[in-house]
mmCIF file of C-alpha atoms in Angstrom:
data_model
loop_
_atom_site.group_PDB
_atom_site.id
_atom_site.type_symbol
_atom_site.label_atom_id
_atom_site.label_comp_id
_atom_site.label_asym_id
_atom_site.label_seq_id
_atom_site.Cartn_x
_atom_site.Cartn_y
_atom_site.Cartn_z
ATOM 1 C CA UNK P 1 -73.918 -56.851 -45.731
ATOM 2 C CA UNK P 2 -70.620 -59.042 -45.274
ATOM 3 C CA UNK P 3 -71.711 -58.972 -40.974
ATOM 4 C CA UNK P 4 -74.212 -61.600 -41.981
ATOM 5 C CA UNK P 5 -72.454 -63.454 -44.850
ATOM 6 C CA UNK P 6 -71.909 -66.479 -42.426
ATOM 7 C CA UNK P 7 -74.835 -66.210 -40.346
ATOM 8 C CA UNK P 8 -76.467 -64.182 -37.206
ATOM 9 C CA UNK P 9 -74.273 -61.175 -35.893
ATOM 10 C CA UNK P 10 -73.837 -63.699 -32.995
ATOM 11 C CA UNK P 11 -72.305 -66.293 -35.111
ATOM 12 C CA UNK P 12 -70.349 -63.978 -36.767
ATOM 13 C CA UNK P 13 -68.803 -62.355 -33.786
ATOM 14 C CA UNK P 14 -67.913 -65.859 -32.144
ATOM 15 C CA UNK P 15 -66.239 -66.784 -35.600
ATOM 16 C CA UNK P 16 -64.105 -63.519 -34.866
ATOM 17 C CA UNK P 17 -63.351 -64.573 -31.380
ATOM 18 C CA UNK P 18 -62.347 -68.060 -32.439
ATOM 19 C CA UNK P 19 -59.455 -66.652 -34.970
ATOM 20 C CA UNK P 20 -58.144 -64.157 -32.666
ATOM 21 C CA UNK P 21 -57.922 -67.028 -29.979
ATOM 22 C CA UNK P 22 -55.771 -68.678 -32.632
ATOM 23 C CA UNK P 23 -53.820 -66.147 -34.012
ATOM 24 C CA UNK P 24 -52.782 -65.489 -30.259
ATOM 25 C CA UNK P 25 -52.111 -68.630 -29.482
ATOM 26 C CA UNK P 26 -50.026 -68.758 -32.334
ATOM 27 C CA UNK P 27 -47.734 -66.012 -31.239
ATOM 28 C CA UNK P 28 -47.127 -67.653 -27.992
ATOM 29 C CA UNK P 29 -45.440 -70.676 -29.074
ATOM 30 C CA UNK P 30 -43.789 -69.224 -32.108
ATOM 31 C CA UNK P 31 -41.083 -67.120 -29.221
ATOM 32 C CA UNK P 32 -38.388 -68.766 -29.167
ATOM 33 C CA UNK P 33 -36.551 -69.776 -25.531
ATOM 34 C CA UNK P 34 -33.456 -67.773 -25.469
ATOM 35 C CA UNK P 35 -30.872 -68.979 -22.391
ATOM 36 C CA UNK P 36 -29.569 -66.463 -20.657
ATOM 37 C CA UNK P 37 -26.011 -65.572 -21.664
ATOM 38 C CA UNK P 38 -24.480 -66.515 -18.289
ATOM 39 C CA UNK P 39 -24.956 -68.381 -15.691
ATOM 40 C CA UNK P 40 -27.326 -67.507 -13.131
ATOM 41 C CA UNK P 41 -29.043 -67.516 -10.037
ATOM 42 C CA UNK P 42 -32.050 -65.883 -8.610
ATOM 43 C CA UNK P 43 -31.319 -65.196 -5.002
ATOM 44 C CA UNK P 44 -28.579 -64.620 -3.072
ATOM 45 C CA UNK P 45 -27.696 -67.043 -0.744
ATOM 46 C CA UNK P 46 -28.087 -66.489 2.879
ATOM 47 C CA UNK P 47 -25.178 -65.492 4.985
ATOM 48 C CA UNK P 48 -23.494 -68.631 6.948
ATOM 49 C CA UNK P 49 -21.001 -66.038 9.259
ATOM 50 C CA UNK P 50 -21.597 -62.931 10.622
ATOM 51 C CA UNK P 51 -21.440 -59.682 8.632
ATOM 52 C CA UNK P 52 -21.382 -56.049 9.097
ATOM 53 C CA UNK P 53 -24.689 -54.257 9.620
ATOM 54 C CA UNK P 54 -25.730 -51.505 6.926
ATOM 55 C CA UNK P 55 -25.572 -47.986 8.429
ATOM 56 C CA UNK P 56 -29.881 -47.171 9.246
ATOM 57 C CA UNK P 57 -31.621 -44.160 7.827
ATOM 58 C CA UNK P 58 -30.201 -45.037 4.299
ATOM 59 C CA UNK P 59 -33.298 -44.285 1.720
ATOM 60 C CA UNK P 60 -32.313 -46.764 -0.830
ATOM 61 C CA UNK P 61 -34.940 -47.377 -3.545
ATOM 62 C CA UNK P 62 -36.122 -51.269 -3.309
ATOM 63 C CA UNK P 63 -39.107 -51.728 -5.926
ATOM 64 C CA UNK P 64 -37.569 -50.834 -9.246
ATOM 65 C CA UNK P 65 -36.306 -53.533 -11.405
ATOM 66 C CA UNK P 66 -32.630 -52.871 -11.734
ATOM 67 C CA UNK P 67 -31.997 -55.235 -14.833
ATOM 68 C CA UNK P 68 -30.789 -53.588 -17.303
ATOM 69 C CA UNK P 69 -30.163 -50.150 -15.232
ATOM 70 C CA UNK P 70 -26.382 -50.172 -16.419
ATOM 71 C CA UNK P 71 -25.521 -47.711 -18.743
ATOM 72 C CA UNK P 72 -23.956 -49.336 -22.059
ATOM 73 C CA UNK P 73 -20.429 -48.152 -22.249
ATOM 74 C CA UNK P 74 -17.196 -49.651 -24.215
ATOM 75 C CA UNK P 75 -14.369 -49.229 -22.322
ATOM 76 C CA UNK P 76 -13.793 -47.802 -18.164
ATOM 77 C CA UNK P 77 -10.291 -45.986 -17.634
ATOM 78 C CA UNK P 78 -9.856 -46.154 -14.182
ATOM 79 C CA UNK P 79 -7.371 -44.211 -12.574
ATOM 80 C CA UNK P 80 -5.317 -44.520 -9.382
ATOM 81 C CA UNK P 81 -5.435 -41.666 -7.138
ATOM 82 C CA UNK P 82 -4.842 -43.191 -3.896
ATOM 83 C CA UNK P 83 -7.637 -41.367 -2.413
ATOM 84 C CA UNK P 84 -11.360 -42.542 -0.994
ATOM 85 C CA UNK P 85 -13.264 -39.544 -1.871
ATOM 86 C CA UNK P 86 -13.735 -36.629 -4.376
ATOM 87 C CA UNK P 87 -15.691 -33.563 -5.446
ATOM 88 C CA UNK P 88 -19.126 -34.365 -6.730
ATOM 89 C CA UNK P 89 -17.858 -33.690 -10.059
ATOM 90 C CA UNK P 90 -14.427 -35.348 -10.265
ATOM 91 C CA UNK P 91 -13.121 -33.505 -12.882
ATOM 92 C CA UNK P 92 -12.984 -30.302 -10.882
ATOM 93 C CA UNK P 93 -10.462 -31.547 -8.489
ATOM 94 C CA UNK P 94 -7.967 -28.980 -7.795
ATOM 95 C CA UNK P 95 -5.123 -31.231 -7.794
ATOM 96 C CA UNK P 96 -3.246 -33.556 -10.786
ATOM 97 C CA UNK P 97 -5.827 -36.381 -10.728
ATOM 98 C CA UNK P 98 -8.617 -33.463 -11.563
ATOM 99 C CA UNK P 99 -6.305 -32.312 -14.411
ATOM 100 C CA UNK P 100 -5.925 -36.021 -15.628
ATOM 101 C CA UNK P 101 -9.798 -36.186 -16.160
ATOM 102 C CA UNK P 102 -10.356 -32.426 -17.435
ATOM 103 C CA UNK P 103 -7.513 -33.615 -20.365
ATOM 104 C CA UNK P 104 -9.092 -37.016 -20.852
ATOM 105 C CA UNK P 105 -12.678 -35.569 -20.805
ATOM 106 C CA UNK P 106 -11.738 -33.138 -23.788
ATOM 107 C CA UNK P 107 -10.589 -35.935 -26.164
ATOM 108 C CA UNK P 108 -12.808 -38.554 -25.186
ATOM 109 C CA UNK P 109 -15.877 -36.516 -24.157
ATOM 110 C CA UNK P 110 -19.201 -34.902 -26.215
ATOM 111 C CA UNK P 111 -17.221 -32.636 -28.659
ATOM 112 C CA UNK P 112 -14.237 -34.184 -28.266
ATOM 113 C CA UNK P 113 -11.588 -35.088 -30.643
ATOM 114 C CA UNK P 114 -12.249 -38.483 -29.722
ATOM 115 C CA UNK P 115 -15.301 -38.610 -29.368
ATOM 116 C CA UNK P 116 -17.551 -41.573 -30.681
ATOM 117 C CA UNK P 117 -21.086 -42.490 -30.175
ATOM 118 C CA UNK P 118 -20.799 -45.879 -30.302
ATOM 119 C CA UNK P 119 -17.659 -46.382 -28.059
ATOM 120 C CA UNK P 120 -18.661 -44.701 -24.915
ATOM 121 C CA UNK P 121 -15.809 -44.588 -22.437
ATOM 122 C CA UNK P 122 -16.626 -44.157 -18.382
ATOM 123 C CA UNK P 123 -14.109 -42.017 -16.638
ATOM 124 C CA UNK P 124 -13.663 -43.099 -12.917
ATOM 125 C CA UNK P 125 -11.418 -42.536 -10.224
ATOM 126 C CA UNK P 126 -10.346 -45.295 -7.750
ATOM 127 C CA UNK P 127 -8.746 -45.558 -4.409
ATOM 128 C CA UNK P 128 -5.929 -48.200 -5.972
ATOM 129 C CA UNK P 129 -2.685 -46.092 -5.383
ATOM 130 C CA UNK P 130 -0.698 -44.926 -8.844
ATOM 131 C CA UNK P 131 2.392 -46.950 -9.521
ATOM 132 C CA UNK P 132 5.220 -44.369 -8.920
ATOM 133 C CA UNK P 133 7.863 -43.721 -11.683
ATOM 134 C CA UNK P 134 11.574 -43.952 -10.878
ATOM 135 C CA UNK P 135 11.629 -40.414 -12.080
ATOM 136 C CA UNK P 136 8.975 -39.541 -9.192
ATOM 137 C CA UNK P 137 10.560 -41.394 -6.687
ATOM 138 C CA UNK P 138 13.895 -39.692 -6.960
ATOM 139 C CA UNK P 139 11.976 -36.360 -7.223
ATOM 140 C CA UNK P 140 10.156 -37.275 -3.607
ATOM 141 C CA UNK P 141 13.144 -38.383 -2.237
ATOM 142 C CA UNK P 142 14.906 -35.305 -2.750
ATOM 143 C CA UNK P 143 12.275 -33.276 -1.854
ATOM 144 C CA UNK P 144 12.725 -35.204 1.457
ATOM 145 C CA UNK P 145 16.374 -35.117 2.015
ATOM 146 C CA UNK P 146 15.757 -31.618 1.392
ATOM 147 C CA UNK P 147 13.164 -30.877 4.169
ATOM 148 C CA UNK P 148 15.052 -33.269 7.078
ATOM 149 C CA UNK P 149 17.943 -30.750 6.359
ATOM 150 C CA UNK P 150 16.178 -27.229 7.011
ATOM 151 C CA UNK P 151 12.567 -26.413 7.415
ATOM 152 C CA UNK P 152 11.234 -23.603 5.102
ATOM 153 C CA UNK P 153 11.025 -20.331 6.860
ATOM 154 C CA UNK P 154 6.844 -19.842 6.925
ATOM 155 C CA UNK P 155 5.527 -16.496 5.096
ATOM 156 C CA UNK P 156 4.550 -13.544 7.735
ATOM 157 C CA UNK P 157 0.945 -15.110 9.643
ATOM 158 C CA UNK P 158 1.533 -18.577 7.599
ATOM 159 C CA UNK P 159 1.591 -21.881 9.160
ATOM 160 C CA UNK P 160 4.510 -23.587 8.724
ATOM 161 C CA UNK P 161 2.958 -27.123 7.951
ATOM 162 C CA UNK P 162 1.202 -25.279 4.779
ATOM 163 C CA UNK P 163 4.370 -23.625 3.479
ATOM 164 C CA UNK P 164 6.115 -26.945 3.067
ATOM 165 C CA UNK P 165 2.915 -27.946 1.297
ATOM 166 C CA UNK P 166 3.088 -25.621 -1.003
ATOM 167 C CA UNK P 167 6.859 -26.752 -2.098
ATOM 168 C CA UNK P 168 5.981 -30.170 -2.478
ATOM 169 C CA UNK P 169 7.166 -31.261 -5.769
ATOM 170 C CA UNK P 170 4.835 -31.731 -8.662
ATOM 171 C CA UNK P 171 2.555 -34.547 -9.587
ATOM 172 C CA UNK P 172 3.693 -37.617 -11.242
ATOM 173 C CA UNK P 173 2.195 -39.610 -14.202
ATOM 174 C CA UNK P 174 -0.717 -41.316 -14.232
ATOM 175 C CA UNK P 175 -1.993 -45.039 -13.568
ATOM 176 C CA UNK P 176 -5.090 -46.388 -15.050
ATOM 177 C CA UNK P 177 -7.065 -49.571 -15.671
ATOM 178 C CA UNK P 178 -8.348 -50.480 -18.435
ATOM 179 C CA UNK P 179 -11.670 -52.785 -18.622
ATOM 180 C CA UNK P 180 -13.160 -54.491 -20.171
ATOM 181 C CA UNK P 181 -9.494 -54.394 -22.145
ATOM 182 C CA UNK P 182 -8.132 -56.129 -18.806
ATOM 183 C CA UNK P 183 -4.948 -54.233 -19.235
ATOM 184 C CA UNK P 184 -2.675 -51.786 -16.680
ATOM 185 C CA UNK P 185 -0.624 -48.797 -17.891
ATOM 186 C CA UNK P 186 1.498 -47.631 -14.799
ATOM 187 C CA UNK P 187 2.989 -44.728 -16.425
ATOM 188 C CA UNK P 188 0.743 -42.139 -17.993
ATOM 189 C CA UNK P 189 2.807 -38.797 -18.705
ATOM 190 C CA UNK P 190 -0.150 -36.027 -17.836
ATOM 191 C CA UNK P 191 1.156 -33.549 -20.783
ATOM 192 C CA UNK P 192 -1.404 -33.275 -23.500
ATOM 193 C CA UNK P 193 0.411 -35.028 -26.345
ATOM 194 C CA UNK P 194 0.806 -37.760 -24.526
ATOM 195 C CA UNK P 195 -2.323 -37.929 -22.970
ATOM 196 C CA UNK P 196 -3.769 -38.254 -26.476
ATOM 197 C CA UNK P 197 -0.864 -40.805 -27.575
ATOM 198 C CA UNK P 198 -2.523 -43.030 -24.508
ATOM 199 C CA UNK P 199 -6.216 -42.553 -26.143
ATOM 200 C CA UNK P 200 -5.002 -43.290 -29.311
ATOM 201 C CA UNK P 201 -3.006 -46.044 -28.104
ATOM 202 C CA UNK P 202 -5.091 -47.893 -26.190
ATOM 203 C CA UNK P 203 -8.408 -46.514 -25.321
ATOM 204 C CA UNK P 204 -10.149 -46.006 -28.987
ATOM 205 C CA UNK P 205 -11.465 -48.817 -30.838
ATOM 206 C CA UNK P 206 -9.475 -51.404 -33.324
ATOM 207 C CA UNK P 207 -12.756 -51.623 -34.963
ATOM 208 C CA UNK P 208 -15.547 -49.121 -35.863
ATOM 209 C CA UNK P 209 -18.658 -49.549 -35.592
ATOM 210 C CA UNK P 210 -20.625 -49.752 -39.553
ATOM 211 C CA UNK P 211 -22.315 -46.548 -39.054
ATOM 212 C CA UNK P 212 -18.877 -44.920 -39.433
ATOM 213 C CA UNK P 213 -18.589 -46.429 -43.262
ATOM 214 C CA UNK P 214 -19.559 -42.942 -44.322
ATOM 215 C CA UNK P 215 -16.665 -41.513 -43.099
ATOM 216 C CA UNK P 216 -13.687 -40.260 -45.517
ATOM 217 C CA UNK P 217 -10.463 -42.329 -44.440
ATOM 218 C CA UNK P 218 -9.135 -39.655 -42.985
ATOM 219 C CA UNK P 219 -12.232 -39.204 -40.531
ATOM 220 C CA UNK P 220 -12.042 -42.654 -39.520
ATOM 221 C CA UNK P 221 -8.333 -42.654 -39.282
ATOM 222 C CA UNK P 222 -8.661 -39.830 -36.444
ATOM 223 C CA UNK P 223 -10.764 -42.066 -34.415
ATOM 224 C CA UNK P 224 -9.619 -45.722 -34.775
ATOM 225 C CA UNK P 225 -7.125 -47.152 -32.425
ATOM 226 C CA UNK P 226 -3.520 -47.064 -33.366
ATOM 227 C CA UNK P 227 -1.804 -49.759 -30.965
ATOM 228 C CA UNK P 228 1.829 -49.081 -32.462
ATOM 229 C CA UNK P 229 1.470 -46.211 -29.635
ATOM 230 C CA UNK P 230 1.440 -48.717 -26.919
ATOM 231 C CA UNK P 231 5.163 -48.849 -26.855
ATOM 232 C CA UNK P 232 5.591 -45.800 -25.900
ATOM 233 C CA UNK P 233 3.860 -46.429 -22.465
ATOM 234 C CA UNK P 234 6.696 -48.652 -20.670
ATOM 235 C CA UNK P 235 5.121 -51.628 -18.221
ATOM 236 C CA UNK P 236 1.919 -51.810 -19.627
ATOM 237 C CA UNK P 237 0.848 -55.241 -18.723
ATOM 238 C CA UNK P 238 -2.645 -57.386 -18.666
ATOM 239 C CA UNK P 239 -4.811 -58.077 -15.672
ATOM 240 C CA UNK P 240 -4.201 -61.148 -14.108
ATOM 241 C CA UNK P 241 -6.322 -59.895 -10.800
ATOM 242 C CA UNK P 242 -10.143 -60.112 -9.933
ATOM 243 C CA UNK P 243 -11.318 -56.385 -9.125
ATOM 244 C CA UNK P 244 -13.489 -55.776 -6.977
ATOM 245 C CA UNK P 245 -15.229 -51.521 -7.163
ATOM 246 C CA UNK P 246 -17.670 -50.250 -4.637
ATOM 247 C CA UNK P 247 -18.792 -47.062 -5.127
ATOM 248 C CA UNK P 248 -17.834 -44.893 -2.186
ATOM 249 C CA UNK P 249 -18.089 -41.785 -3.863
ATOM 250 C CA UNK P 250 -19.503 -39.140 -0.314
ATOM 251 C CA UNK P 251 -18.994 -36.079 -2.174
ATOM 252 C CA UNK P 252 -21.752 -37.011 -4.497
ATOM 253 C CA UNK P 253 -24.088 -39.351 -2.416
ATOM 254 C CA UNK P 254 -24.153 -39.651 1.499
ATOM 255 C CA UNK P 255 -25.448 -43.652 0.814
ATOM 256 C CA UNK P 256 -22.167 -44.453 -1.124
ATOM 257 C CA UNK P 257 -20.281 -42.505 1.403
ATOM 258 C CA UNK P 258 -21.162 -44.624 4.093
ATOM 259 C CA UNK P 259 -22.166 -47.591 2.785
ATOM 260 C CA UNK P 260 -19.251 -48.195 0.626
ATOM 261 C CA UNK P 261 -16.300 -48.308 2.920
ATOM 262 C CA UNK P 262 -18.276 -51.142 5.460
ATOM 263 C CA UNK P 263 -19.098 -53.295 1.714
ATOM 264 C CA UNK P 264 -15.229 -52.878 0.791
ATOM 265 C CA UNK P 265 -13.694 -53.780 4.231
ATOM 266 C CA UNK P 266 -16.795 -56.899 3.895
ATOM 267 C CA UNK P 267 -15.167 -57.772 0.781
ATOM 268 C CA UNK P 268 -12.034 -58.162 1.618
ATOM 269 C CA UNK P 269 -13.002 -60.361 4.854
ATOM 270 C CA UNK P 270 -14.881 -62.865 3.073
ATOM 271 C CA UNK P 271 -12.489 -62.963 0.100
ATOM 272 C CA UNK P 272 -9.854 -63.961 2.621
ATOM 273 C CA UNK P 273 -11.993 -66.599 4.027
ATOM 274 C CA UNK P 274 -12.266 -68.165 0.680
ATOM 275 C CA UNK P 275 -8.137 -67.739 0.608
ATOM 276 C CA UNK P 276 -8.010 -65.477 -2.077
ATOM 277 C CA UNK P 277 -5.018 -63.539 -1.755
ATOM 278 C CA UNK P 278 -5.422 -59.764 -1.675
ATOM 279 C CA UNK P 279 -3.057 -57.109 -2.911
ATOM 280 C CA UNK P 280 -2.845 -53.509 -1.399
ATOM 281 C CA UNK P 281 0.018 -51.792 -2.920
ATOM 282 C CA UNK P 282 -0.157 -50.178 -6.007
ATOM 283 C CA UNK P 283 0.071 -52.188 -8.449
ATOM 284 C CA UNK P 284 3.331 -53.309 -10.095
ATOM 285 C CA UNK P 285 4.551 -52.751 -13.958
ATOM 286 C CA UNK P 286 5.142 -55.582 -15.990
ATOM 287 C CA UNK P 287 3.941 -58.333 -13.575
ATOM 288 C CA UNK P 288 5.095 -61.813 -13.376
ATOM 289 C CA UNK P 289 3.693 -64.603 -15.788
ATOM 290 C CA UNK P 290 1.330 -66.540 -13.801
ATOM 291 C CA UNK P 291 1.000 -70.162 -14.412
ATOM 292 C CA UNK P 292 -2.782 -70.330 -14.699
ATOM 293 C CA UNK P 293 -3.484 -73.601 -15.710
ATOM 294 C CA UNK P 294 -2.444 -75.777 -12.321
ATOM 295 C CA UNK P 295 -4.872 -77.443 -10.950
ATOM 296 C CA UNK P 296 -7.350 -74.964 -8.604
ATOM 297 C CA UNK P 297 -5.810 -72.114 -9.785
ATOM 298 C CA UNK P 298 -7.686 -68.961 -8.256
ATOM 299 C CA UNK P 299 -6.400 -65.281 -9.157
ATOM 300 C CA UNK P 300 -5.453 -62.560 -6.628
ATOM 301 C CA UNK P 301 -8.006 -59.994 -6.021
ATOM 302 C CA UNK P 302 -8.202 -55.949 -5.332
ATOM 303 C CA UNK P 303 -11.043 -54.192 -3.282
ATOM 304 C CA UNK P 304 -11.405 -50.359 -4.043
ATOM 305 C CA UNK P 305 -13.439 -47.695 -3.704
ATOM 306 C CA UNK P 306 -14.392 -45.524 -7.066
ATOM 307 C CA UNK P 307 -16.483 -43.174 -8.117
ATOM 308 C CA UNK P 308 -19.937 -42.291 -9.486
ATOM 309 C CA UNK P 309 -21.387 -44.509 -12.006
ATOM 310 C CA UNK P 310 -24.567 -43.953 -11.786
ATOM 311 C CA UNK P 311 -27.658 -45.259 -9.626
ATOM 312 C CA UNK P 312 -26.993 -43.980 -5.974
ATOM 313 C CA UNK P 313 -30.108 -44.724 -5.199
ATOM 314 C CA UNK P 314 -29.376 -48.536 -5.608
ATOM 315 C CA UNK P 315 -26.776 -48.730 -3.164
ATOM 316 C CA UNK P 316 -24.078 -50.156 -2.669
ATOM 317 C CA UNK P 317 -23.281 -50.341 -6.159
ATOM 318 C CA UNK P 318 -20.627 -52.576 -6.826
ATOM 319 C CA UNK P 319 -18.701 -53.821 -10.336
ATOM 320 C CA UNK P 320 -16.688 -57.194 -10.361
ATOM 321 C CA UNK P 321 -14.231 -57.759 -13.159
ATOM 322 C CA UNK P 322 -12.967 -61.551 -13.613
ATOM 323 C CA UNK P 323 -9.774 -61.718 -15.767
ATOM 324 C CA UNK P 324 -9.612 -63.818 -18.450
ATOM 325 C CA UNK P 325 -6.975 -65.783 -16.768
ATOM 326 C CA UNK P 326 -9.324 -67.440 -14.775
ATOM 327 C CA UNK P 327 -10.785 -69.698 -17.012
ATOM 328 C CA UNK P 328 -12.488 -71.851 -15.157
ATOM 329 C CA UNK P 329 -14.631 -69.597 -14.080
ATOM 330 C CA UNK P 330 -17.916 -68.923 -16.808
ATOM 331 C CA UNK P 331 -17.667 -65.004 -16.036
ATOM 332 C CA UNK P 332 -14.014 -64.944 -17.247
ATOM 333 C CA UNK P 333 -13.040 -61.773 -19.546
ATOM 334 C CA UNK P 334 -16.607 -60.163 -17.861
ATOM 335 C CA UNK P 335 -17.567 -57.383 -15.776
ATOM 336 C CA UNK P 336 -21.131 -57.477 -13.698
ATOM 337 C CA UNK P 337 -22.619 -54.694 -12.250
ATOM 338 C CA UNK P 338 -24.493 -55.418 -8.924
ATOM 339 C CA UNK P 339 -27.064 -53.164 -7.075
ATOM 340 C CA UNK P 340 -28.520 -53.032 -3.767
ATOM 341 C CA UNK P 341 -25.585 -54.894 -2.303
ATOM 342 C CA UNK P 342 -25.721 -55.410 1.621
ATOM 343 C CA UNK P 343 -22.760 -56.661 3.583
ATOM 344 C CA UNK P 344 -25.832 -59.559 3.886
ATOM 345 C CA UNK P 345 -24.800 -60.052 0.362
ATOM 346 C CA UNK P 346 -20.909 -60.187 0.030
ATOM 347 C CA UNK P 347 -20.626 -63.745 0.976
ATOM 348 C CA UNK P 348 -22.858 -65.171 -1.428
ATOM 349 C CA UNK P 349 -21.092 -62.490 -4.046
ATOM 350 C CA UNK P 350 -18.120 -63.763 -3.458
ATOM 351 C CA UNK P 351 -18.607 -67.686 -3.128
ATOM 352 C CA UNK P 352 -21.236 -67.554 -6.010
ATOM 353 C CA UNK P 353 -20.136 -64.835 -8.919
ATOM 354 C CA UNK P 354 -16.532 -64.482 -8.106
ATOM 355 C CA UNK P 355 -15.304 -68.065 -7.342
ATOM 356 C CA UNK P 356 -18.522 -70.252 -8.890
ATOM 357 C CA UNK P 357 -19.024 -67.717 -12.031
ATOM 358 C CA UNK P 358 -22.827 -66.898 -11.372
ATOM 359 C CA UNK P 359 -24.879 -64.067 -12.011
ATOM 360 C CA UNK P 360 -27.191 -63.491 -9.088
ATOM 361 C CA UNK P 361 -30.212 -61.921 -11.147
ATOM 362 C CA UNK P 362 -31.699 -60.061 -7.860
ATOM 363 C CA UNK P 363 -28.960 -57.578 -7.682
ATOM 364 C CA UNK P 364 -28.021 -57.799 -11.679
ATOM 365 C CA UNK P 365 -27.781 -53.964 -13.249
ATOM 366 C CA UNK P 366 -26.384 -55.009 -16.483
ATOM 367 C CA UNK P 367 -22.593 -56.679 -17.739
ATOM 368 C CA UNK P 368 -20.046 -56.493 -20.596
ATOM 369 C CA UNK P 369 -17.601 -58.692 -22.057
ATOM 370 C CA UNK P 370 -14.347 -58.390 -23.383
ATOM 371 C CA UNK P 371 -16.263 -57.864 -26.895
ATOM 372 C CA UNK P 372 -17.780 -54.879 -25.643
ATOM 373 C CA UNK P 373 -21.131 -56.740 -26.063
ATOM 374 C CA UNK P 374 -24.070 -55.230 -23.087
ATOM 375 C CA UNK P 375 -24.806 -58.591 -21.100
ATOM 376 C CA UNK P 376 -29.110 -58.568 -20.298
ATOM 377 C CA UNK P 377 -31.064 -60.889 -18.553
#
């Protein structure tokens, strides 16, 4: 009976029609325009030198949208092995930088002592070589003095070459960047206590997140950051450099493997075009002060290779921190992810998110700041 209360079924419906019109129209203008939270651009710019070529046969997926493909995390240790390639699964290296991870992965990992839900933290090795202790140096320069004076005697059917291998001296400590913290700790003892005085120290967070409220104080005790422990890691120091990581991680994905080595040596040409100074040694303990307020001040930079982080099939994948030093720059104290970089691209990466502070959104996975808030576009 109600159908006909305002007229014919026809007039009815068309009364209908009219209000939903409204109502949608309604919505529409009620969103309100939200700017993205950095700078950006939509395309790359075109190349105005030569570059590389990509290596062919490379099945990288093209039709996906990548925003957004980034995996939310709160903190990336990245260590210094010196090396430009691992196992698939870096942890099982057979060597001290695989020990490193296993140690880190039990505190930090699912089931870990550590471990935290809301403060996610990416393991990943890097090609940057460790800063060597004194300790280690004097150890390897024993070991040296020892070996010009007599060669070991080879076991029975044993190559020589392997024997002296096998007496080289053990592993020193660790090196590791933090980020988005922007900080270096040169000297990471790889023993288990103090392994976990370094998480404590400097990797957990100062804050918890609200869900953790329910927690007794002694719950949330075992899982908040105690910085006091920083001391006991002598050099640590903040980042002052821009960082360049390309993922060039073989053992795990023959794109990366190949891809990544022509985007790093790409990098570090058209860096030094721009005059950016790079650095190649491993990086020092308890760096200068760098005056950066003169007038065009830009920052050093480093170009490694690193590990998986997810998204082979978007390659090359490649993660630019900018330190907070350089504050003239909008992406200061900010780490982009970029996907489906070409050495086509690297120019306009470099002239247009490292030096100009601007997100290109066509290659744009996903970003963080030094807050640990997820940047989307």
């Amino acid at each position: 009976m109600s159908l006909f209360r305002y007229g014919t079924r026809r007039s009815a419906h068309l009364f209908s029609v009219r209000q939903c019109q409204q109502r949608c129209y309604a919505s529409r203008i009620d969103i309100p325009f939200a700017p993205p939270p950095v700078p950006v651009i939509e395309k790359c710019p075109i190349p105005t030198c030569p570059c590389a070529s990509a290596p062919e046969g490379l099945d990288i997926e093209r039709e996906q949208n990548i925003n957004g493909s980034m995996a939310a995390y709160a903190e990336q240790i990245l260590l210094c092995t010196g090396r430009s390639d691992w196992n698939s699964r870096i942890e099982t290296d057979e060597n001290a930088d695989g020990a490193m991870l296993r140690q880190l992965k039990s505190f930090l990992g699912p089931g870990g002592k550590f471990s935290d839900p809301y403060h996610n933290v990416m393991l990943t090795n890097s090609s940057f070589p460790p800063t060597e202790s004194p300790t280690h140096q004097n150890e390897r320069s024993s070991q040296k003095a020892s070996t010009s004076r007599s060669i070991p005697a080879a076991k029975p059917g044993k190559d020589p070459d392997v024997a002296q291998e096998q007496d080289a001296p053990p592993a020193g400590p660790a090196s590791a960047f933090l980020l988005p913290s922007f900080q270096y700790i040169p000297t990471i003892p790889t023993e288990s206590s103090s392994v976990e005085a370094f998480c404590k120290g400097f990797v957990l967070p100062a804050q918890l997140h609200q869900s953790h409220e329910k927690l007794s104080r002694e719950q949330q005790n075992v899982i908040k950051r105690k910085p006091e422990l920083q001391r006991r890691f002598v050099g640590a120091r903040k980042v002052d450099e821009i960082l360049v990581l390309i993922c060039g991680h073989g053992g795990r994905d023959e794109r990366c493997g190949k891809l990544g080595p022509i985007l790093q040596q790409e990098f570090e040409d058209k860096l030094q075009r721009q005059n950016i100074p790079l650095l190649h040694d491993a990086p020092v303990a308890e760096a200068e002060e760098v005056n950066t307020e003169v007038e065009g001040y830009v920052p050093t930079a480093r170009v490694g290779l690193i590990s998986h982080i997810g998204g082979h099939k978007w390659a090359g994948n490649v993660i630019i921190y900018v330190p907070p030093s350089f504050a003239g720059n909008p992406l200061a104290g900010k780490g982009i992810w970029y996907g489906r970089v070409g050495p086509e691209h690297v120019e306009g990466i470099v002239s247009k998110t490292i030096l100009d502070g601007k997100v290109i959104k066509e290659l744009f996975r996903g970003g963080i700041d030094q807050d640990r808030g997820i940047i989307r576009l």
